[in-house]
Tab-separated table of C-alpha atoms in Angstrom:
chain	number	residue	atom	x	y	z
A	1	UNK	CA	47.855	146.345	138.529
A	2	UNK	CA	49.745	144.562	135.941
A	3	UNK	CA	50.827	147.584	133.951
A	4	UNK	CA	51.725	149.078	137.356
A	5	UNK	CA	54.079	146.554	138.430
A	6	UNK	CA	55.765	146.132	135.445
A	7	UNK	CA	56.471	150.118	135.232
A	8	UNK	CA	57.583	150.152	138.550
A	9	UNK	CA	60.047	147.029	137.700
A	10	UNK	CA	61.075	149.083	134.286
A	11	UNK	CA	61.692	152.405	136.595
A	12	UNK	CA	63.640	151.000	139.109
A	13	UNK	CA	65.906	149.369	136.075
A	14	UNK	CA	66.477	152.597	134.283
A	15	UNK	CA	67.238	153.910	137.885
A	16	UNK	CA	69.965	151.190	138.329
A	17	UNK	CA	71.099	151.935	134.933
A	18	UNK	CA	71.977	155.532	135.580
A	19	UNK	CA	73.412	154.489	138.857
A	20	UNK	CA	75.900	151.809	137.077
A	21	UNK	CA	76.367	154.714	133.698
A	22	UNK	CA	76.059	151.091	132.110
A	23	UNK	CA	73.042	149.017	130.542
A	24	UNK	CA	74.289	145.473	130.537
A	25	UNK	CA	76.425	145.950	133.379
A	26	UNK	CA	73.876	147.738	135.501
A	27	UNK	CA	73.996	145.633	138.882
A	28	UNK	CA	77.270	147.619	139.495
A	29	UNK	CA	74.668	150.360	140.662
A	30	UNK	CA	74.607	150.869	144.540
A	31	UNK	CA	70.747	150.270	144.832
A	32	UNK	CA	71.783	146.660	144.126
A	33	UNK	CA	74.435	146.622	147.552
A	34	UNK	CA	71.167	148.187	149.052
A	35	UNK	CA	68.207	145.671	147.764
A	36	UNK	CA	69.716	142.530	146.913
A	37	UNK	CA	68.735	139.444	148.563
A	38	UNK	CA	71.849	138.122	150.612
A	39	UNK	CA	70.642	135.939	153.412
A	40	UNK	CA	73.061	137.170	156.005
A	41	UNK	CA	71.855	140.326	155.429
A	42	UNK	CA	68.413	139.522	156.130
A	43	UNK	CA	69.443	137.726	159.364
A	44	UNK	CA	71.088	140.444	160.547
A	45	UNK	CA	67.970	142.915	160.233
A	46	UNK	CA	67.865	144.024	156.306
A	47	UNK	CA	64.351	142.445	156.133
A	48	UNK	CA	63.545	145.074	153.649
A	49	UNK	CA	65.901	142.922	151.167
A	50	UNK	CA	62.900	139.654	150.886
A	51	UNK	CA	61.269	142.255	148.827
A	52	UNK	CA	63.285	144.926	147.037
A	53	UNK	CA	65.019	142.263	145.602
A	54	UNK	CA	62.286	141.022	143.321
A	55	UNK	CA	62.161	144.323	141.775
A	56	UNK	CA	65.884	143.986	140.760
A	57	UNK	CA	67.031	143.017	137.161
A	58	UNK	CA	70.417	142.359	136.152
A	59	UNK	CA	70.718	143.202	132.484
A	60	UNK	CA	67.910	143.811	129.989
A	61	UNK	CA	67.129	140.431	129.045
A	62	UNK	CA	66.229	139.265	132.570
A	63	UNK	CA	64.450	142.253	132.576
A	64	UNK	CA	62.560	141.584	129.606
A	65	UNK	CA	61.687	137.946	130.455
A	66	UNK	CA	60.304	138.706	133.275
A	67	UNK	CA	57.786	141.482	132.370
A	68	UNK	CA	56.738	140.200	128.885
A	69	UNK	CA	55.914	136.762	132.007
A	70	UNK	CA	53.971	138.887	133.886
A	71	UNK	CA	51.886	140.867	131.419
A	72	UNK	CA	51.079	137.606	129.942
A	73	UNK	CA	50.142	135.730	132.651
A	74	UNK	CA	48.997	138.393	135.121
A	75	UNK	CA	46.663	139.761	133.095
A	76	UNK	CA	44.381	136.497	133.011
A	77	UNK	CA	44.988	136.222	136.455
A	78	UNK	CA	44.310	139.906	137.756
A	79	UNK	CA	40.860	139.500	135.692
A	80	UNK	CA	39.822	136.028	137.918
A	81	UNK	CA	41.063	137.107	141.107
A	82	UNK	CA	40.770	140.737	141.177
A	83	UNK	CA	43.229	143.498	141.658
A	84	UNK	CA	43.420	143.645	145.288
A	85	UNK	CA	44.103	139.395	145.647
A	86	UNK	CA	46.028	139.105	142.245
A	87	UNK	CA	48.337	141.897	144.046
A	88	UNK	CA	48.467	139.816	147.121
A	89	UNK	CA	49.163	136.454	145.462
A	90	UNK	CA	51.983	138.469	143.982
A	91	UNK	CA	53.246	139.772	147.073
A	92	UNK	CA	53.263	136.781	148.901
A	93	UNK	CA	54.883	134.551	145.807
A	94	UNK	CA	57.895	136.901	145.897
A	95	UNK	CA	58.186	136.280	149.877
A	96	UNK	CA	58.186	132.321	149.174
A	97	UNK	CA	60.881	133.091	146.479
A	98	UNK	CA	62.878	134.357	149.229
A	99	UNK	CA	61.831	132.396	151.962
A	100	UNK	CA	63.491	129.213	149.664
A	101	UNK	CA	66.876	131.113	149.245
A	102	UNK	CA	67.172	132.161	152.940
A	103	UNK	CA	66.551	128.254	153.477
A	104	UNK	CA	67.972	126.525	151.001
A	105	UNK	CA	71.152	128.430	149.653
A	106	UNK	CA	74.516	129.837	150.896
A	107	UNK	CA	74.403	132.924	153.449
A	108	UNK	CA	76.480	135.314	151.204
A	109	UNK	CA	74.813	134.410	148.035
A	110	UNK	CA	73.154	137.565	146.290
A	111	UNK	CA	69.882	137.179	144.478
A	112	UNK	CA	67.786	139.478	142.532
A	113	UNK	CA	64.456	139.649	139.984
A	114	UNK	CA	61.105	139.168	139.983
A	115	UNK	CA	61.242	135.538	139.126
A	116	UNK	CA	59.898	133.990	141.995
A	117	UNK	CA	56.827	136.554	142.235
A	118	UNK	CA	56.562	135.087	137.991
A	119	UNK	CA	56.616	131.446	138.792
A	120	UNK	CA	54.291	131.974	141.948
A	121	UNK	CA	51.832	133.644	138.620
A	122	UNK	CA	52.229	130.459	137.133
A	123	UNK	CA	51.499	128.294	139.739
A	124	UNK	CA	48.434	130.541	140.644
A	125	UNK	CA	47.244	129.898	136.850
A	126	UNK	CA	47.684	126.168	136.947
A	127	UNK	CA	45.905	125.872	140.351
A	128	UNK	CA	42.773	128.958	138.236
A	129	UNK	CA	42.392	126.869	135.613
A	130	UNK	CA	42.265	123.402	137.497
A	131	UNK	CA	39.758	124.708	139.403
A	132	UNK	CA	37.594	126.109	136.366
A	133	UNK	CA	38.263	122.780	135.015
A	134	UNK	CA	39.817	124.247	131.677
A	135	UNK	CA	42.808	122.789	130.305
A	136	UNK	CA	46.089	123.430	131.820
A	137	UNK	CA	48.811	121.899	129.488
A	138	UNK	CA	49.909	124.766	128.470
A	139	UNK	CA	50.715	126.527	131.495
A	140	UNK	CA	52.323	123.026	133.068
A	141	UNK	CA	54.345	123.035	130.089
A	142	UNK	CA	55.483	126.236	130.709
A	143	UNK	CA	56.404	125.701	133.831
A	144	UNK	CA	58.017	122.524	132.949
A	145	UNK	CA	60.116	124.328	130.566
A	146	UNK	CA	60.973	126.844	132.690
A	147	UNK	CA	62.151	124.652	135.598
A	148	UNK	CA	64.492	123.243	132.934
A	149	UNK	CA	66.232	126.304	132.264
A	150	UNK	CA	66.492	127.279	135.750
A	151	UNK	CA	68.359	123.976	135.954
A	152	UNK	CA	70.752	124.349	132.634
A	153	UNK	CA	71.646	127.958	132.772
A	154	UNK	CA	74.190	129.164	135.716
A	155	UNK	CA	73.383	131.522	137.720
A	156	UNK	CA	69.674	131.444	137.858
A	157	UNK	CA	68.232	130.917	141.100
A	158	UNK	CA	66.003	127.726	141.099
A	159	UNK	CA	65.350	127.891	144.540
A	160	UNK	CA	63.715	131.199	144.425
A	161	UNK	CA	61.586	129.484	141.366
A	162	UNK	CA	60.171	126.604	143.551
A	163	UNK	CA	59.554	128.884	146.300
A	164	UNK	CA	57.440	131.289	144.366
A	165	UNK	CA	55.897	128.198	142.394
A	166	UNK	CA	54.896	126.399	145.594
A	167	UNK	CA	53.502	129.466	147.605
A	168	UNK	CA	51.757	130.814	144.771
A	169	UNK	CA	49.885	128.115	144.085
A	170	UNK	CA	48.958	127.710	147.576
A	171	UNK	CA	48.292	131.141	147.713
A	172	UNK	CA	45.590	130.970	144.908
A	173	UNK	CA	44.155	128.019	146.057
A	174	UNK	CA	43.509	129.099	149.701
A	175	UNK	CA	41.473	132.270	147.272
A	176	UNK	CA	40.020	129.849	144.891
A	177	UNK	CA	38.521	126.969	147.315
A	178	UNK	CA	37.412	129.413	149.841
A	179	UNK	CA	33.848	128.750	150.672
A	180	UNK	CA	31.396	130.554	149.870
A	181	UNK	CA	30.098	131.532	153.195
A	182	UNK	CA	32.304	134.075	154.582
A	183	UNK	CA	34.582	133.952	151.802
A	184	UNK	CA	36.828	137.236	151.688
A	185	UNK	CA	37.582	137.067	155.540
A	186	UNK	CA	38.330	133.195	155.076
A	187	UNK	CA	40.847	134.279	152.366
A	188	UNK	CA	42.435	137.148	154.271
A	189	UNK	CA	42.859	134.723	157.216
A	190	UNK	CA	44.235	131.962	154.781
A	191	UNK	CA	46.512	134.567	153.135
A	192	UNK	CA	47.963	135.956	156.665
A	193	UNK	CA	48.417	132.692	158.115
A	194	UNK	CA	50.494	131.942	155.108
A	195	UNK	CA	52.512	134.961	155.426
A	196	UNK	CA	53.402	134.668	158.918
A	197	UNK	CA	54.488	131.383	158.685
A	198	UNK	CA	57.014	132.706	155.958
A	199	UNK	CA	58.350	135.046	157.966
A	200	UNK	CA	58.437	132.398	161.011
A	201	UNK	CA	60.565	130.080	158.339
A	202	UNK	CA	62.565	133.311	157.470
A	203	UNK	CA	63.327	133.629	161.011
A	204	UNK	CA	64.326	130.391	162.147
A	205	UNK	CA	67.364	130.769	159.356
A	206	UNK	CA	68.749	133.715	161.864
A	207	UNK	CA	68.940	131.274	164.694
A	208	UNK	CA	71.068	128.911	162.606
């Protein structure tokens, strides 16, 4: 799944790339009018954007940062929880990244990458590894550090960080601590429940 997502991510770059005839200025392409995350956007119907946006990049550098991320921290993860849940942990990481912006920052403020669906891997590792009682310094470092940067450098969106952080760690827990007695449907219902109350979140911003 790893490999999968990161093509797909690369693909829809190049794509963007042709669009803009430009590599570094790329988010001139039209796909990006069409996918970005702008929360008044959303709240007027373009739900589509809480998702296509995390598989925007602006430049190759945010591009690159953000797969050479995920194939290093996905693929321990895919191998604990399995293709179909890593996928969903993924998935619903990305929607918590959005689900902070639509909350938290201003309505005509366009964001774009797969960073929150990364940080929601890193919480997800943190929460694997505290629960196989292995060391996790290295991955709260990591975090640490990147939380940092989000802070220093303009123009990165900590919001959609902490939202992906925070949901994917809940995310992986609800998987994780499941019991063992009717574990998978526990974790689907766990995994739903979290979802909907994203969108619920999502929507309340509309009625504002």
């Amino acid at each position: 799944m790893v490999p999968t997502l990161i093509g797909l991510n690369t693909a829809i770059f190049v794509w963007t790339v042709v669009q803009a005839g430009s590599v570094n200025g790329n988010a001139a392409a039209p796909l990006f009018d069409e996918w970005a995350l702008v929360p008044v956007l959303v709240q007027n119907g373009e739900w589509w954007r809480l998702f296509t946006s995390g598989f925007l990049h602006i430049g190759p550098i945010h591009l690159l940062f953000n797969m050479i991320a995920l194939w290093v921290l996905g693929r321990d993860l895919e191998i604990v929880l399995g293709r179909g849940r890593f996928l969903a942990v993924y998935l619903i990481s990305l929607l918590g990244g959005s689900a902070a912006v639509m909350l938290f920052s201003m309505p005509n403020q366009a964001v774009a990458g797969a960073s929150g669906a990364v940080f929601g891997l890193m919480g997800g590792l943190a929460v694997v590894l505290r629960r196989l009682r292995a060391p996790a310094g290295q991955v709260i470092g990591l975090i640490a550090v990147n939380l940092v940067i989000s802070v220093l450098i303009p123009g990165i969106s900590l919001l959609g960080h902490l939202g992906g952080l925070v949901i994917g760690a809940v995310a992986t827990s609800a998987l994780v601590y499941a019991p063992v007695r009717n574990r998978t449907a526990v974790q689907a219902v766990a995994l739903v429940g979290l979802t909907i109350v994203l969108l619920l979140l999502i929507a309340v911003t509309a009625l504002r």
